[in-house]
PDB file of C-alpha atoms in Angstrom:
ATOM      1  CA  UNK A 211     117.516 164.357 122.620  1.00  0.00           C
ATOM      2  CA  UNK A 212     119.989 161.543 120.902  1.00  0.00           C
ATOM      3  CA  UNK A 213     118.629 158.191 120.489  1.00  0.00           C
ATOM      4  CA  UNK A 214     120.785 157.286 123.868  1.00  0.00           C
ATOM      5  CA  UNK A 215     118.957 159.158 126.102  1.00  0.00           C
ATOM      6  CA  UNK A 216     115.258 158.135 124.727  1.00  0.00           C
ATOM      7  CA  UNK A 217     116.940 154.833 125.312  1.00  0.00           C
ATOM      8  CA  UNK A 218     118.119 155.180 128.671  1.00  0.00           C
ATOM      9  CA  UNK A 219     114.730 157.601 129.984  1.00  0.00           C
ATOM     10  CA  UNK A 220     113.151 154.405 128.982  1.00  0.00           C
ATOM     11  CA  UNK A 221     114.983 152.216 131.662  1.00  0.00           C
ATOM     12  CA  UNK A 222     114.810 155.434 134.158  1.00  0.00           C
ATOM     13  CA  UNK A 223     111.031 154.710 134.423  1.00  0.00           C
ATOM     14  CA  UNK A 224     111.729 150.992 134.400  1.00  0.00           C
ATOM     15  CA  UNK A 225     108.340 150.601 136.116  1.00  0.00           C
ATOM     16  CA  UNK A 226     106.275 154.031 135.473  1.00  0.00           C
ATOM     17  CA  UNK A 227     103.137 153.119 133.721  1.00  0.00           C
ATOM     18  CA  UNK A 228     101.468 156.312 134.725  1.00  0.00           C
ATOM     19  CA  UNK A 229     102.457 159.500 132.592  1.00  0.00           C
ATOM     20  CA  UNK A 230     102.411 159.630 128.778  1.00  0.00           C
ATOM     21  CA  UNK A 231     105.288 158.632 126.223  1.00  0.00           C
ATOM     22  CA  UNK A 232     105.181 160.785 123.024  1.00  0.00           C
ATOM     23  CA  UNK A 233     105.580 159.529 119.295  1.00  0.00           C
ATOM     24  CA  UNK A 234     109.261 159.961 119.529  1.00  0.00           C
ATOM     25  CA  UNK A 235     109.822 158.973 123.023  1.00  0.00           C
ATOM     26  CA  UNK A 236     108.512 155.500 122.046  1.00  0.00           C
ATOM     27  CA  UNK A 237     109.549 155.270 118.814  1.00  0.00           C
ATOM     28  CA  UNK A 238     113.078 156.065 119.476  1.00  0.00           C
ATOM     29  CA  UNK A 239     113.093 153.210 122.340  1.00  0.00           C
ATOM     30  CA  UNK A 240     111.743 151.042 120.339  1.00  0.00           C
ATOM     31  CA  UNK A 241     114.722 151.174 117.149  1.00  0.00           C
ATOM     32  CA  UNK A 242     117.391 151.934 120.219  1.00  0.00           C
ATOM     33  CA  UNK A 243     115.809 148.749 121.529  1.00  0.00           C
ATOM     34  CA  UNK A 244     115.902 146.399 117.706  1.00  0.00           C
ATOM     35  CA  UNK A 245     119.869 147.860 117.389  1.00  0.00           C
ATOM     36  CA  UNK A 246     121.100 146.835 121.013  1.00  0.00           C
ATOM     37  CA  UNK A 247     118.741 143.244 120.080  1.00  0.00           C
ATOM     38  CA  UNK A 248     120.104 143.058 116.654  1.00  0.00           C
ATOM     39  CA  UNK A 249     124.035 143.339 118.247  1.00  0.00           C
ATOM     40  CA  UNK A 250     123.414 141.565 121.634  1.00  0.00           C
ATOM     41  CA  UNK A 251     122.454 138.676 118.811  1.00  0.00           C
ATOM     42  CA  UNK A 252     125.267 138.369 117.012  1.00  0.00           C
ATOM     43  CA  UNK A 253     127.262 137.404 119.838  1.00  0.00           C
ATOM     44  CA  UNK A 254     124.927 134.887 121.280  1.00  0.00           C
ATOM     45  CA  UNK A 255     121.034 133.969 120.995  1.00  0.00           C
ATOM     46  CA  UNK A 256     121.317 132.865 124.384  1.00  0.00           C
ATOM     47  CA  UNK A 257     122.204 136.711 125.757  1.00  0.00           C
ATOM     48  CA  UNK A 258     119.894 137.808 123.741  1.00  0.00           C
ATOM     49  CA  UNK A 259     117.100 136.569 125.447  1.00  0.00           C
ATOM     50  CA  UNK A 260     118.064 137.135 128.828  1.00  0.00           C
ATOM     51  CA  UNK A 261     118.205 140.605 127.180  1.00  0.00           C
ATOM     52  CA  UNK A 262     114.735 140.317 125.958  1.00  0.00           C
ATOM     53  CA  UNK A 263     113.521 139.503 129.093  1.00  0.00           C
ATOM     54  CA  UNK A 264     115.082 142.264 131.140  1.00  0.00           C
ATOM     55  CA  UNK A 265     113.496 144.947 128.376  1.00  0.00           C
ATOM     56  CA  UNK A 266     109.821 143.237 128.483  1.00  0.00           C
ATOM     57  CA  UNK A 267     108.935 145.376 131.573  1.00  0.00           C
ATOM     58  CA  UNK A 268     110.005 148.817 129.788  1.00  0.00           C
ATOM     59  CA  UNK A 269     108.801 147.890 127.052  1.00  0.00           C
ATOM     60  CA  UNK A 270     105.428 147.378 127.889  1.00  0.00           C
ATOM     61  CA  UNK A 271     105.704 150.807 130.540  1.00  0.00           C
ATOM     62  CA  UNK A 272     106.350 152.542 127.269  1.00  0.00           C
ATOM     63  CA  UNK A 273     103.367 151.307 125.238  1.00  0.00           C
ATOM     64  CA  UNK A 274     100.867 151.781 127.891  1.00  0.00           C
ATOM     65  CA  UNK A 275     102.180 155.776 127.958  1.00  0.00           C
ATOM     66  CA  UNK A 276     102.444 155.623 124.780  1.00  0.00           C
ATOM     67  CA  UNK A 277      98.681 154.224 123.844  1.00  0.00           C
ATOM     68  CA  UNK A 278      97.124 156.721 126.751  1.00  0.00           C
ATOM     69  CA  UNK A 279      99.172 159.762 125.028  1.00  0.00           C
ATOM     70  CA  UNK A 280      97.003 158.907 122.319  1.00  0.00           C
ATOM     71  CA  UNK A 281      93.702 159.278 123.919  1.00  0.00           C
ATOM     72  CA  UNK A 282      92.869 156.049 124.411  1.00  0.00           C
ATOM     73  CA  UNK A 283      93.096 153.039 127.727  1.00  0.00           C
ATOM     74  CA  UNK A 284      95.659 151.851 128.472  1.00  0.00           C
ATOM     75  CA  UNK A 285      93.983 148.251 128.355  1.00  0.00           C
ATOM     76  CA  UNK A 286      94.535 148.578 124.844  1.00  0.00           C
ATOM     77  CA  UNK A 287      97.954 147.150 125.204  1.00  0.00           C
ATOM     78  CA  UNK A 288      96.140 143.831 125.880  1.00  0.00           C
ATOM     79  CA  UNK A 289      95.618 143.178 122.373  1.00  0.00           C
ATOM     80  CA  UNK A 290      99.140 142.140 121.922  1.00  0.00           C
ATOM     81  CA  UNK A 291      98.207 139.027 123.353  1.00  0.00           C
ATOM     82  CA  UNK A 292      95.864 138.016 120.658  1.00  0.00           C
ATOM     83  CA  UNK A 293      97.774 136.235 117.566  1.00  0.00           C
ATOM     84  CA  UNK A 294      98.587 137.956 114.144  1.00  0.00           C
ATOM     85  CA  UNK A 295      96.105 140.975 114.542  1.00  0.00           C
ATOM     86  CA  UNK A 296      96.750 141.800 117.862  1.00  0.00           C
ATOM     87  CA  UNK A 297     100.045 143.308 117.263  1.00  0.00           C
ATOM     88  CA  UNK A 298      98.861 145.164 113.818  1.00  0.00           C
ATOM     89  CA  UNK A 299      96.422 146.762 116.393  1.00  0.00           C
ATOM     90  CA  UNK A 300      98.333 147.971 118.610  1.00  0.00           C
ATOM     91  CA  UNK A 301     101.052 149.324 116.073  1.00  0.00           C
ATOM     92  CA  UNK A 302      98.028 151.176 114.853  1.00  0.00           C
ATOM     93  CA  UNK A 303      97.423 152.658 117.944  1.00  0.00           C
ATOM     94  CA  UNK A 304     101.283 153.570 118.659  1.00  0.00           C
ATOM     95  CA  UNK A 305     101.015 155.513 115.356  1.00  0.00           C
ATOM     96  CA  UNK A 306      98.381 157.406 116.010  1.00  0.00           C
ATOM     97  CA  UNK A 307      98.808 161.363 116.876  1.00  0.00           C
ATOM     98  CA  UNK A 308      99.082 162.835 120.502  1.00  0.00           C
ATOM     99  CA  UNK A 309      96.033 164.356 122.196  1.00  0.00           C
ATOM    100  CA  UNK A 310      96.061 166.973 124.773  1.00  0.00           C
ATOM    101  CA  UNK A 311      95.397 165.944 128.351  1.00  0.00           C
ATOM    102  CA  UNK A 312      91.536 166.336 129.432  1.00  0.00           C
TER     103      UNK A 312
END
């Protein structure tokens, strides 16, 4: 697959938060996702976050198939919320290798 279409599968499950996303599925998305944000921002900061806001649902549909490819809940994604070490856990768990399905 080309960058494009982990890009675009993201979008195609705008809402799925069932399933599993593997290590390059989200990790793909997620540098497709800084480009487009990195662009869209050199035009206008203003664009930008409308663009922010209409990734945040993907976004967080990816990491929650993402974090249960690994193994784990899917709660886990919570942790974002908390300040400065929430996000350091959670990129831990989005690094972490795929397990088989139980």
């Amino acid at each position: 697959m080309v960058i494009v279409d982990y890009y675009l599968d993201a979008f195609r499950k705008y809402f799925d938060f069932k399933g599993s996303a593997d290590r390059p599925t989200y990790w793909w998305f997620a540098l497709a996702n800084f480009i487009v944000s990195f662009l869209i921002g050199l035009i206008s900061a203003k664009i930008q976050f409308i663009y922010a806001l209409a990734v945040l649902i993907p976004s967080i549909a990816i990491l929650v198939r993402r974090i249960r490819n690994t193994g784990y809940s899917p709660w886990h994604a919570l942790w974002l919320l908390l300040p400065i070490i929430g996000p350091i856990i959670v990129l831990i768990f989005a690094v972490l290798p795929s397990k088989g399905r139980k």
